[in-house]
CSV table of C-alpha atoms and ligand atoms in Angstrom, one decimal:
chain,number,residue,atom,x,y,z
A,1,UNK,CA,14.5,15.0,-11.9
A,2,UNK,CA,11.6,16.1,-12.8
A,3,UNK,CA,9.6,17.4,-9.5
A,4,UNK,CA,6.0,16.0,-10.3
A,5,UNK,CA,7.7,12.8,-11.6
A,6,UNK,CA,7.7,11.3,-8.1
A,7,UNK,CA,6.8,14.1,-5.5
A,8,UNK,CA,3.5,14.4,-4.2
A,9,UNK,CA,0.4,16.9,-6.5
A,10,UNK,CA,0.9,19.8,-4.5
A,11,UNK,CA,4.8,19.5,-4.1
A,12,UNK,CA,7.2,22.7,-5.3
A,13,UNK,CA,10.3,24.5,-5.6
A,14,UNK,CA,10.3,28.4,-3.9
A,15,UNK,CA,13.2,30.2,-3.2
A,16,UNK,CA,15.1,27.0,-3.5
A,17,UNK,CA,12.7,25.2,-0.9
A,18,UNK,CA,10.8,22.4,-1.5
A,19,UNK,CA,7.7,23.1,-0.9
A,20,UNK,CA,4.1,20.8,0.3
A,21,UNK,CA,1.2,21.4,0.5
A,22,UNK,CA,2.1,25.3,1.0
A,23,UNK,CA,4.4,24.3,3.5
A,24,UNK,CA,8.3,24.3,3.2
A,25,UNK,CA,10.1,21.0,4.3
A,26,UNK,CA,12.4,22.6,6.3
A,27,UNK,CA,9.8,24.4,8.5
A,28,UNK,CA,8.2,20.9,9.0
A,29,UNK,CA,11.3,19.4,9.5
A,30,UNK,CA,12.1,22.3,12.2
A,31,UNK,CA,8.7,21.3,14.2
A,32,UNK,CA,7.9,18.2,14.1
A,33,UNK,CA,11.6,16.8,13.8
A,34,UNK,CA,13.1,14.1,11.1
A,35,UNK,CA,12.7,11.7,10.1
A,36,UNK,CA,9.1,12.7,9.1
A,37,UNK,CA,6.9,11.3,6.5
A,38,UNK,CA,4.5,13.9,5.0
A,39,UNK,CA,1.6,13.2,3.4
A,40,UNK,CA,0.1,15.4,0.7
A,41,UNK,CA,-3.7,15.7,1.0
A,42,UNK,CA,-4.9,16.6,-2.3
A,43,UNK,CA,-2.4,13.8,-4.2
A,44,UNK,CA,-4.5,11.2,-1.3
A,45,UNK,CA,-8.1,13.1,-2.5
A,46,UNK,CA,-7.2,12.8,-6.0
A,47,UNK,CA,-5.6,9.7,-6.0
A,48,UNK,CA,-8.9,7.9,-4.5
A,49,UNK,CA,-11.0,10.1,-7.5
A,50,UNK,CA,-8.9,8.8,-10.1
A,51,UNK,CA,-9.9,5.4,-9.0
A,52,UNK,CA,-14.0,6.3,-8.9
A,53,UNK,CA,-13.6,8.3,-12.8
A,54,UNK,CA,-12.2,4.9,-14.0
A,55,UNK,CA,-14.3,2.4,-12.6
A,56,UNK,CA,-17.5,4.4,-11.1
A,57,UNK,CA,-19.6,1.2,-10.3
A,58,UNK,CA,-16.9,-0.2,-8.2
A,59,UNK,CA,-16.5,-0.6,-4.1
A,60,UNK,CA,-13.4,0.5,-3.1
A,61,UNK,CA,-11.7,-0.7,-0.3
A,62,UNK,CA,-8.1,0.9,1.8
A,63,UNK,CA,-5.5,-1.7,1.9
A,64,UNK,CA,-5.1,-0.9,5.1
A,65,UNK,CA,-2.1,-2.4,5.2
A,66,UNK,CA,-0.3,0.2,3.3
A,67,UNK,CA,0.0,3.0,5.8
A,68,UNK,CA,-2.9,1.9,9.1
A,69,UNK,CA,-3.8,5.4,9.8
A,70,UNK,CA,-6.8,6.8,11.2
A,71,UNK,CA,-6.9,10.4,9.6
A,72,UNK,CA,-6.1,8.6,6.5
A,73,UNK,CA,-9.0,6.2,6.9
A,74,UNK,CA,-10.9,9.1,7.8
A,75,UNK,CA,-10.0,11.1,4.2
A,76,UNK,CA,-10.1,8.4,2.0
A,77,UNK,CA,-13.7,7.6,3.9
A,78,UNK,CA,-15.4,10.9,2.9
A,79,UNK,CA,-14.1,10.2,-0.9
A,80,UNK,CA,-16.2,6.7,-0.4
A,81,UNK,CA,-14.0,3.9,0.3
A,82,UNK,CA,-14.1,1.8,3.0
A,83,UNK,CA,-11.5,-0.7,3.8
A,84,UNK,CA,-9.8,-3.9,3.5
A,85,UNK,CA,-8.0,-5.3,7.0
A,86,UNK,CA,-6.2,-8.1,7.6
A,87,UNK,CA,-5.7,-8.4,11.1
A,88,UNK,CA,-7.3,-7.2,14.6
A,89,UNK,CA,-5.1,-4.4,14.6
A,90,UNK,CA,-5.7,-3.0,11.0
A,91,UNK,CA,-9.9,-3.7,11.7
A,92,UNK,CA,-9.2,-1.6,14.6
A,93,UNK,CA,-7.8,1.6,12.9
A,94,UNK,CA,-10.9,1.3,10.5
A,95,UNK,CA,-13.1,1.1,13.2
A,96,UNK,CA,-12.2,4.2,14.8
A,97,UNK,CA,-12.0,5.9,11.5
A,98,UNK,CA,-16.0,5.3,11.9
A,99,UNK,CA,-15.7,2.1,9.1
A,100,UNK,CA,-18.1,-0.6,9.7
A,101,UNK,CA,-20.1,-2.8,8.3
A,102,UNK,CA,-20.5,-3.6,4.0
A,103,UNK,CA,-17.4,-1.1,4.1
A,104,UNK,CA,-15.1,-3.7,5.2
A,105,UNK,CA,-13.6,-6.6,3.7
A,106,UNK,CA,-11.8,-8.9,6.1
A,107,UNK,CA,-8.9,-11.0,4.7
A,108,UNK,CA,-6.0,-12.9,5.7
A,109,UNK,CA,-4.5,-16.1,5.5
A,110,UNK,CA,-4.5,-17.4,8.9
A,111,UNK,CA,-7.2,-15.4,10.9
A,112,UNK,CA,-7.4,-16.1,14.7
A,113,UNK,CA,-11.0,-16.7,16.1
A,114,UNK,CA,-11.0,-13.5,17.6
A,115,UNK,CA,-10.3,-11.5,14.3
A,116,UNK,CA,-13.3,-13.8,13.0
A,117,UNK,CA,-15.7,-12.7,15.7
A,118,UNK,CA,-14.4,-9.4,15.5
A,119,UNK,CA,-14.6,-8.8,11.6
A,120,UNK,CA,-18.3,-10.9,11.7
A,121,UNK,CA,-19.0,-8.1,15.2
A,122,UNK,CA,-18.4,-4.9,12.7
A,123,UNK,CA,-20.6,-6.8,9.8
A,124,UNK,CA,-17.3,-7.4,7.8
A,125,UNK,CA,-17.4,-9.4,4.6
A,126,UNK,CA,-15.4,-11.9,5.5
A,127,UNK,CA,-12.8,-13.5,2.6
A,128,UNK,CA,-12.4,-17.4,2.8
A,129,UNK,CA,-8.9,-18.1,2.4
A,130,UNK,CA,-9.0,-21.8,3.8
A,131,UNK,CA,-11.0,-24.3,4.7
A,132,UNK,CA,-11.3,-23.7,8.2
A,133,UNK,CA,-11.9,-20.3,7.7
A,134,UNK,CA,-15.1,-22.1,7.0
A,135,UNK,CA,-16.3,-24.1,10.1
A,136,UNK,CA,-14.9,-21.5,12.1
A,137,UNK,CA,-16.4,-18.5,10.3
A,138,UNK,CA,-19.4,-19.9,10.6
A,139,UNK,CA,-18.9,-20.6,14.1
A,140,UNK,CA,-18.8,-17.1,14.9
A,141,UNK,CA,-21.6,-15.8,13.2
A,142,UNK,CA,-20.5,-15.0,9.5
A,143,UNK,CA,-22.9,-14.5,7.0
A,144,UNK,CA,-21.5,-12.8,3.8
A,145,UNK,CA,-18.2,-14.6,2.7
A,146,UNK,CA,-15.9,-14.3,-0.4
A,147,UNK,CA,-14.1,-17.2,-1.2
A,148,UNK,CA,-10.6,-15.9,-2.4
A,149,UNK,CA,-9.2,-18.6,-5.2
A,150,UNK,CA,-5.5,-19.1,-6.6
A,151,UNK,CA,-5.8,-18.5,-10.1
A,152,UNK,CA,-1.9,-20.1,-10.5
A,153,UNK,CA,-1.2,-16.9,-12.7
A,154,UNK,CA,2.8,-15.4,-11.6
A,155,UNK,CA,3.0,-11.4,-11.8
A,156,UNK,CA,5.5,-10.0,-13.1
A,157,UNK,CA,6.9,-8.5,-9.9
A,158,UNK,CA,9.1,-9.2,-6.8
A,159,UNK,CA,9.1,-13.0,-6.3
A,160,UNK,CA,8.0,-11.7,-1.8
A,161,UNK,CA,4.7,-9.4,-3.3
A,162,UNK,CA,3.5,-12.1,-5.9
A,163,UNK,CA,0.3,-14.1,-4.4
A,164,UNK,CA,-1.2,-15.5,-7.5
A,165,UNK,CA,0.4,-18.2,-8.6
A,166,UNK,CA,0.2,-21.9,-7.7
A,167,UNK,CA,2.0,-22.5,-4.8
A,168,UNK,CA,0.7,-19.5,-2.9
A,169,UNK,CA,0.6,-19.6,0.8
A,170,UNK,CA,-2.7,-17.3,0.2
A,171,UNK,CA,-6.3,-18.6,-1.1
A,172,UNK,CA,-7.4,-21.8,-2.0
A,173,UNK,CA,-6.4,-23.9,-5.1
A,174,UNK,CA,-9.6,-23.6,-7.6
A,175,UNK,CA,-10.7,-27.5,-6.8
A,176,UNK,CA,-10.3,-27.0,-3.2
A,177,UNK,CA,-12.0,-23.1,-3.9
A,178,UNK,CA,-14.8,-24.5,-5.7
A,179,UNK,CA,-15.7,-27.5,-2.9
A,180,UNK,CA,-15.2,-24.3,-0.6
A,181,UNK,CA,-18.2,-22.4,-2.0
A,182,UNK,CA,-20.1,-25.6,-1.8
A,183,UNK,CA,-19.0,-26.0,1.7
A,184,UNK,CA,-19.9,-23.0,3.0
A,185,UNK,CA,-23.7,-22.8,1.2
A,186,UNK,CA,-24.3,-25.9,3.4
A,187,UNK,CA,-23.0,-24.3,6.2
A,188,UNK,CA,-25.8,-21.5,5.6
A,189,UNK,CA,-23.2,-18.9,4.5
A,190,UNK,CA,-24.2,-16.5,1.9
A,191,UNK,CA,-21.2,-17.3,-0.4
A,192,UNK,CA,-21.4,-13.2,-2.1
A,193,UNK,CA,-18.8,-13.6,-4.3
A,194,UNK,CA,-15.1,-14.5,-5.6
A,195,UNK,CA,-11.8,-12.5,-4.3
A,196,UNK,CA,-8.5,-13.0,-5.9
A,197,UNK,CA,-4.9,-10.9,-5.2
A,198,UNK,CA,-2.4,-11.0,-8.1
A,199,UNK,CA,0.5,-9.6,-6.7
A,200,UNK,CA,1.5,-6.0,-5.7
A,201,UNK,CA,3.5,-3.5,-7.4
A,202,UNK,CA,2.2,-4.0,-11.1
A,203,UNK,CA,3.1,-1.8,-13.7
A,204,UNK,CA,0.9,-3.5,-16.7
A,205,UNK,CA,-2.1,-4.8,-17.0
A,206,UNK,CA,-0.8,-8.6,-18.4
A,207,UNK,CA,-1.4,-10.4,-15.3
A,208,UNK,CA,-4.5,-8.8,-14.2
A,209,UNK,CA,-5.9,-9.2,-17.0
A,210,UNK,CA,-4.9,-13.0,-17.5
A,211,UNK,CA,-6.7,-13.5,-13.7
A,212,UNK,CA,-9.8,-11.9,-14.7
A,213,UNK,CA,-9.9,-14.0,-17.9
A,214,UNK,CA,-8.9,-16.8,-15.7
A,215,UNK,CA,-11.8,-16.1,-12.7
A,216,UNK,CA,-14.1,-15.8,-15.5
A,217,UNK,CA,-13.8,-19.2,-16.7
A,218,UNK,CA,-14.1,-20.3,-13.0
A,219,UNK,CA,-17.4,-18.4,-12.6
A,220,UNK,CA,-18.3,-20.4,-15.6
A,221,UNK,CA,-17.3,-23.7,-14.1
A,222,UNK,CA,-19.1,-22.7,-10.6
A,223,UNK,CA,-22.6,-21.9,-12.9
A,224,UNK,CA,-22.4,-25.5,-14.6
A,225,UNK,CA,-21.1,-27.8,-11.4
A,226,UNK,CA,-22.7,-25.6,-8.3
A,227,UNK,CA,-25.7,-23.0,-10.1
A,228,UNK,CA,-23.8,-20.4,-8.6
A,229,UNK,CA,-22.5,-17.7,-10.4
A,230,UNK,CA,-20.5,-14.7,-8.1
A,231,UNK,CA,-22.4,-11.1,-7.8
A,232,UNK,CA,-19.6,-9.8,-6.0
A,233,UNK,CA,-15.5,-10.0,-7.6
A,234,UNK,CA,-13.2,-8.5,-5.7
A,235,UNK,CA,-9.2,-8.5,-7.3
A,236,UNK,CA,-7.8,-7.3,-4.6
A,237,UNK,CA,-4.9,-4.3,-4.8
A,238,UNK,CA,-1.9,-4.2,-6.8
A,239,UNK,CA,-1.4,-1.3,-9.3
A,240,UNK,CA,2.2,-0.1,-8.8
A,241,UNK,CA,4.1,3.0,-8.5
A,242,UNK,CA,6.9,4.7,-9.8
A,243,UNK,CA,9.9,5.0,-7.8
A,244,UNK,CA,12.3,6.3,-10.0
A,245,UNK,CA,11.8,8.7,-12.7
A,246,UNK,CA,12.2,5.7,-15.6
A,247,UNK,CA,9.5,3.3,-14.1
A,248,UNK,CA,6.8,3.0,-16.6
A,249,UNK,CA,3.5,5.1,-15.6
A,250,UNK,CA,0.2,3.5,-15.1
A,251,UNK,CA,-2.3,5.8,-13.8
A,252,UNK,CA,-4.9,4.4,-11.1
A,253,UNK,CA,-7.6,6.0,-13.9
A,254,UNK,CA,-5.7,3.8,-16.3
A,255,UNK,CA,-5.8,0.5,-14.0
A,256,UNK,CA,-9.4,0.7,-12.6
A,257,UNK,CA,-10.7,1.1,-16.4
A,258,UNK,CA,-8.9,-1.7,-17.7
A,259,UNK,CA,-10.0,-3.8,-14.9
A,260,UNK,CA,-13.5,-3.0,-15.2
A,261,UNK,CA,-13.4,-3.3,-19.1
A,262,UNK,CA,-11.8,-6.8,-18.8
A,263,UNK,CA,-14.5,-8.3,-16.0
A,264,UNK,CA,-17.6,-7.1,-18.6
A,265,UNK,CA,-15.8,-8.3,-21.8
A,266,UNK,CA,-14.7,-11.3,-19.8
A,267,UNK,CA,-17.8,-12.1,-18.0
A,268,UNK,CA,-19.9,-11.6,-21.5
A,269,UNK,CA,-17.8,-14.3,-23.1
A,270,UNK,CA,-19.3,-16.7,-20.6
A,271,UNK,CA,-23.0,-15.2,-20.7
A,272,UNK,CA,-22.7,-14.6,-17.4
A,273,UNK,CA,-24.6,-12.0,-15.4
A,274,UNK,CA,-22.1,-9.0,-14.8
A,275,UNK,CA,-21.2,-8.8,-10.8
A,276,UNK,CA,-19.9,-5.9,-9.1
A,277,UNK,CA,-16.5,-4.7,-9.4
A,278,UNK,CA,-14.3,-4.4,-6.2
A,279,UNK,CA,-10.7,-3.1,-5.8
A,280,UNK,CA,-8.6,-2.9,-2.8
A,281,UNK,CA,-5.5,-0.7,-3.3
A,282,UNK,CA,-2.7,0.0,-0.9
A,283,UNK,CA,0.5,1.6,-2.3
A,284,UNK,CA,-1.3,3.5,-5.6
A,285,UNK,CA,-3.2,5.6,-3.1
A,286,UNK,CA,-1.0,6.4,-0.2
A,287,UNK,CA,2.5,5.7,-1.7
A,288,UNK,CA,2.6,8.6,-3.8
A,289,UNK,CA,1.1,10.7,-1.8
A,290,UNK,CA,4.2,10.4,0.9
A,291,UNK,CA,7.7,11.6,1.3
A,292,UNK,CA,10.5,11.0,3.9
A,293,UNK,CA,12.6,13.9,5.0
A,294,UNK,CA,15.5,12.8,7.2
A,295,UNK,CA,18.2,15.0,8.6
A,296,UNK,CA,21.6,14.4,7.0
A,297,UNK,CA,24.3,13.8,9.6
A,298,UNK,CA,27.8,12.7,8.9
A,299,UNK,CA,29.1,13.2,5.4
A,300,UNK,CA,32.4,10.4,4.8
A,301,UNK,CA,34.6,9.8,1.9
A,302,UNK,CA,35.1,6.4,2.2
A,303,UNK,CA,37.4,5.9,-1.1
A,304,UNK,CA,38.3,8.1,-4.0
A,305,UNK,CA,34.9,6.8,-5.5
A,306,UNK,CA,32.5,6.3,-2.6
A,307,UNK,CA,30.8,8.9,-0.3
A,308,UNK,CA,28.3,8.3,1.9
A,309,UNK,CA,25.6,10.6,3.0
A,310,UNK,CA,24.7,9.2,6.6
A,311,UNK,CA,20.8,10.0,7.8
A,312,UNK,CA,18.7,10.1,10.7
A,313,UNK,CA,16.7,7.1,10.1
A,314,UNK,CA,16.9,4.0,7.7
A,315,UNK,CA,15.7,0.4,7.7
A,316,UNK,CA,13.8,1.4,10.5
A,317,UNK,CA,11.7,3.8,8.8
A,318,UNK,CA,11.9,2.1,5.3
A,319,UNK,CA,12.9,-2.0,5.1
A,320,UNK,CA,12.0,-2.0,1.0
A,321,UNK,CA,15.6,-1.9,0.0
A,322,UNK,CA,17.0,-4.7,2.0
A,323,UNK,CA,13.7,-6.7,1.0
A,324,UNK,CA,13.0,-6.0,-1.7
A,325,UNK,CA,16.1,-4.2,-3.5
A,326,UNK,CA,13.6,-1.2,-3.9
A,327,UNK,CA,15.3,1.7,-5.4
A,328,UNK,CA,14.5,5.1,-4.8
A,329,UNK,CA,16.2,8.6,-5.6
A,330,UNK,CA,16.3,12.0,-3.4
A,331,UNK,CA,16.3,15.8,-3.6
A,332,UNK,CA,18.2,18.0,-1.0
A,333,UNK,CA,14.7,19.5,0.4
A,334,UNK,CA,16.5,22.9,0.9
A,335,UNK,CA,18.8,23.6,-1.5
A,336,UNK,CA,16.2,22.4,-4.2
A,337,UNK,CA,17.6,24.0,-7.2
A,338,UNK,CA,21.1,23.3,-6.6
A,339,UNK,CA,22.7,21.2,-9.6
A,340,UNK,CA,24.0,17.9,-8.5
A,341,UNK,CA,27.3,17.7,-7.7
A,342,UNK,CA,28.2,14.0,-7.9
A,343,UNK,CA,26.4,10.6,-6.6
A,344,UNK,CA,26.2,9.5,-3.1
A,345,UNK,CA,25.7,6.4,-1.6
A,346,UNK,CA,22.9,7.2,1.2
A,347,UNK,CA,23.0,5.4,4.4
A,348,UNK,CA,21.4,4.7,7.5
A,349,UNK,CA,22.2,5.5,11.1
A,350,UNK,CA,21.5,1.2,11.8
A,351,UNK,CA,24.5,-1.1,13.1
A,352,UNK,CA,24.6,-3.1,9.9
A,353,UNK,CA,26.6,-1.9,6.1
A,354,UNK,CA,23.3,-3.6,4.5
A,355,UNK,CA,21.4,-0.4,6.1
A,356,UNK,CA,21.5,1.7,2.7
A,357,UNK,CA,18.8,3.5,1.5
A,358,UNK,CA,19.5,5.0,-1.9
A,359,UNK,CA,23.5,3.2,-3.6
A,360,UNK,CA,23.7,6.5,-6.0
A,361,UNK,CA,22.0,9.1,-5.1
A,362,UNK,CA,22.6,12.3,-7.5
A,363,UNK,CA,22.8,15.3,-5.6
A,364,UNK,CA,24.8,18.3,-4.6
A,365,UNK,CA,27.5,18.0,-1.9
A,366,UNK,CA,25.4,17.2,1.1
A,367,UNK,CA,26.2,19.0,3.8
A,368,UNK,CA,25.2,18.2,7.8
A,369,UNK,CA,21.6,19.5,8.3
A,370,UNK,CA,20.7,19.4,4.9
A,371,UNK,CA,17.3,17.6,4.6
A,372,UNK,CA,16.8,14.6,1.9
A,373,UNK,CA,13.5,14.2,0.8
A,374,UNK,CA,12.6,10.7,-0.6
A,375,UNK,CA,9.7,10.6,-2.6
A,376,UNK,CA,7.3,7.6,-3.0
A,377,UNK,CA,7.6,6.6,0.6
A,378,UNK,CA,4.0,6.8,1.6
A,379,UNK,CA,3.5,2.8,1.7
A,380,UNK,CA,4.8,0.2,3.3
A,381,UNK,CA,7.8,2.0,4.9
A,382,UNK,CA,6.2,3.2,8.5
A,383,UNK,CA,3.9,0.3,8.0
A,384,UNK,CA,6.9,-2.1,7.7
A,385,UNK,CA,9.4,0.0,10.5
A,386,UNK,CA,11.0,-1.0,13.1
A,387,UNK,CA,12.6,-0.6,16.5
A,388,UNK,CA,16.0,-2.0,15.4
A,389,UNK,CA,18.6,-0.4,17.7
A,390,UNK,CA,15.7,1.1,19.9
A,391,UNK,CA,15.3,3.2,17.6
A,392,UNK,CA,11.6,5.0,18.1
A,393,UNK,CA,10.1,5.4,14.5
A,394,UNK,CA,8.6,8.9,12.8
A,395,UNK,CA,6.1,11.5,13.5
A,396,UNK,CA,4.1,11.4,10.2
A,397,UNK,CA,2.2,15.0,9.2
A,398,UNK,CA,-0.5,15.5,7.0
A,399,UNK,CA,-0.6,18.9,5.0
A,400,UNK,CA,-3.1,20.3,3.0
A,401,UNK,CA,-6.0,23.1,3.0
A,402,UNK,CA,-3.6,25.4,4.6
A,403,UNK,CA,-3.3,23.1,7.5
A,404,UNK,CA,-0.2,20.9,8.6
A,405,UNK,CA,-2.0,18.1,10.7
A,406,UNK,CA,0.1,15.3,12.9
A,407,UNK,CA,-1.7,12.3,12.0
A,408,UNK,CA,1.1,10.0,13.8
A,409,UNK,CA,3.2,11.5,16.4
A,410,UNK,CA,7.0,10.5,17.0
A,411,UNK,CA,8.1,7.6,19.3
A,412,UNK,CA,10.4,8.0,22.2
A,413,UNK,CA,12.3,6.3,23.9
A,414,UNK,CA,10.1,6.2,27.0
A,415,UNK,CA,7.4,4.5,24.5
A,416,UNK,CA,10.4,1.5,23.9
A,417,UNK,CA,11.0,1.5,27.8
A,418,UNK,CA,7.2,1.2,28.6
A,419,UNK,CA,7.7,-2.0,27.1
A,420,UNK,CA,9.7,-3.4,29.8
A,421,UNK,CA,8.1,-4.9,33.1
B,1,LIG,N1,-5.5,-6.9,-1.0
B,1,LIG,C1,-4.8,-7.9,-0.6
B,1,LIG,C2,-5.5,-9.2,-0.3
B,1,LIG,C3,-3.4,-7.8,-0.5
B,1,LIG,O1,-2.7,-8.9,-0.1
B,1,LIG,C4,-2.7,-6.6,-0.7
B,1,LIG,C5,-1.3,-6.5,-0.5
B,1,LIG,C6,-3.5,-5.5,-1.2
B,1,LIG,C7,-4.9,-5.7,-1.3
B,1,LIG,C8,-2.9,-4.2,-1.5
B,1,LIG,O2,-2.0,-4.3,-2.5
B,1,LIG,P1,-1.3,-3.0,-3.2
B,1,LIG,O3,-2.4,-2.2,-3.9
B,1,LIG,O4,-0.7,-2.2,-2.1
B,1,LIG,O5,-0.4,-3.5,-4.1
B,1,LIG,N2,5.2,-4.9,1.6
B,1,LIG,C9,5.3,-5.0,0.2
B,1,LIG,C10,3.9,-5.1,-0.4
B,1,LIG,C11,3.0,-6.2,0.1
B,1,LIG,C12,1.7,-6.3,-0.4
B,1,LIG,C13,0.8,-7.3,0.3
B,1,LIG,N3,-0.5,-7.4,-0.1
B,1,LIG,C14,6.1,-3.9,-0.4
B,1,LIG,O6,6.6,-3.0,0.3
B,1,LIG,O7,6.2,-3.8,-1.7
């Protein structure tokens, strides 16, 4: 494997270490303890950059949903995004990363009255996802609305991460979207715009840019049956990653261009007047940024062909395989130049056989107290953790500038106890 593949910008091999952010895994590992998900600050910086060279006229919102971290929020904030939350929880982390205001976006598909009045509160611009949202929105004070439409377009992606298509349990189908924008103009909402969400984990343009096409013949529609034409589209996140060394690349430069190319040529089909561009990715900015190091523990033959590599954490730290049959691969983080030695099946400490992280892993002969990195684990893996088998989830570190910065520190048990009157 091919280090820069999958590992984070900064990541390297010295004295057979692996090496990020200047600091060696294992002295990390030695620290903070395992698991431990380390995030690589200048992959995060550049990451966010790549997405401002491509499309430099657009707002960029966090998905916070990603990774809901407030020294994240806080980096990604002085590169210029702001952030898209979902819930009271994830508006909270933005908050106290300092995010308020025309830097939020507030979205969901069944939003409780308090996460109304609390996005409307911090000046959130608040996504209509249903037709309540509507009455109740208004209700609580919202002025600037999206309304977020089902273009019925299906992603090329895992059937659980597509949202587009018809069906979908998220946004409104475009009749019912375009009585919404109605709606909520007689409601004395200041309808801002149009937001739409593929799917997640795409790695080609065709279904984005079939929903821009798509959203541009909407616009049309809204011009000639409302005389209202959007100055605000938001398409939500989606670009993908690579998790494995053969997934296509599609660099967030890439994307963003495309996207922004597509809404002008798309929008000047219609004679329409070009709105501003928004974007709100998740996994392309944190995912590659992060890696899991986990202790390995017992090391058992289980037939003449199988050998698993038991770890220190597993579908408690990282659920994508047993959701979503995610794949990943793995280095031995201190013996990083070692030739692999065969493949290993690499499994979880969880009370279940389903709790397998990696089926063939290709590595040397794992020993106990090695340390397996897994790259590509920066999203959706804390975010989606659990406490199965009271299990307290990872410390997650930060590293970069010659600093090594705890920007989540470890569970314990007396955290799960605390739970219990
Ligand atoms: N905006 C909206 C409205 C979304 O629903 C999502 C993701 C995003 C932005 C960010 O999308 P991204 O850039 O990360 O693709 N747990 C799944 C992914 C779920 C994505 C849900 N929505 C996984 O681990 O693959």
């Amino acid at each position: 494997m091919n280090l820069h593949d999958l590992f984070p910008d900064t990541a390297r091999v010295q004295e057979g270490e692996l090496v990020v952010g200047g600091f060696p895994v294992s002295a990390l590992a030695d620290e903070l303890g395992t698991p431990l998900v380390v995030y690589c600050e200048q992959t995060l910086r550049e990451r966010a950059r790549a997405f401002r060279r491509g499309a430099p006229h657009a707002l960029l919102f966090y998905s916070v949903k990603a990774f809901p971290n407030v020294a994240i929020l806080r980096l990604l904030a002085e590169e210029g995004l702001g952030a898209e939350v979902s819930t009271l929880g994830e508006l909270a982390f933005a908050r106290q990363a300092g995010l308020l205001g025309d830097r939020l976006v507030l979205d969901g598909n069944n939003k409780a009255d308090e996460e109304l009045a609390a996005g409307v509160e911090a000046g959130c611009l608040i996504v209509v996802d249903a037709v309540d949202d509507l009455e109740r929105g208004a209700a609580a004070g919202a002025q600037r609305v999206l309304v977020r439409v089902t273009p019925g377009i299906d992603a090329d992606t895992h059937v659980a991460i597509a949202t587009g298509h018809a069906g979908s349990k998220f946004g409104l189908p475009p009749e019912q979207a375009m009585a919404a924008i109605g709606q909520a103009r007689e409601l004395g909402l200041q309808v801002v715009g149009l937001h739409v969400h593929t799917g997640s984990q795409l790695l080609d343009l065709g279904a984005e840019r079939m929903t821009i096409d798509w959203l541009a013949g909407f616009a049309a529609e809204c011009r000639a049956e409302l005389g209202w034409v959007p100055e605000l589209v938001d398409v939500g996140g989606g670009l993908g990653i690579r998790y494995l060394p053969d997934d296509p690349v599609l660099p967030p430069e890439t994307f963003a261009r495309a996207v922004a190319d597509r809404l002008a040529r798309a929008w000047t089909l219609h004679g329409l007047p070009l709105p501003t561009l928004a974007l709100e990715p998740g996994r392309s900015l944190v995912g590659p940024a992060g890696l899991t190091v986990y202790r390995v523990g017992v090391v058992k033959q289980a037939s003449d062909t199988l050998t698993y590599v038991a770890v220190d954490g597993g579908m408690s730290d990282n659920p994508r395989p047993q959701l979503y049959g995610a794949r990943y691969v793995a280095l031995l983080a201190n013996r990083a130049e070692e030739a692999p030695t065969g493949t290993y099946a690499v499994c979880g400490k969880h009370c279940e056989s389903g709790d397998v992280l990696i089926e063939r892993a290709s590595l040397p002969h794992p020993r106990r107290g090695d340390l397996l990195a897994v790259p590509s684990t920066g999203a959706y893996t804390l975010a989606m953790g659990s406490n199965y088998n009271a299990v307290p989830r990872p410390a997650a570190v930060l590293v970069g500038a010659g600093k090594a910065r705890l920007i989540r520190r470890r569970e314990t048990v007396a955290d799960l106890l605390a739970f219990e009157p």
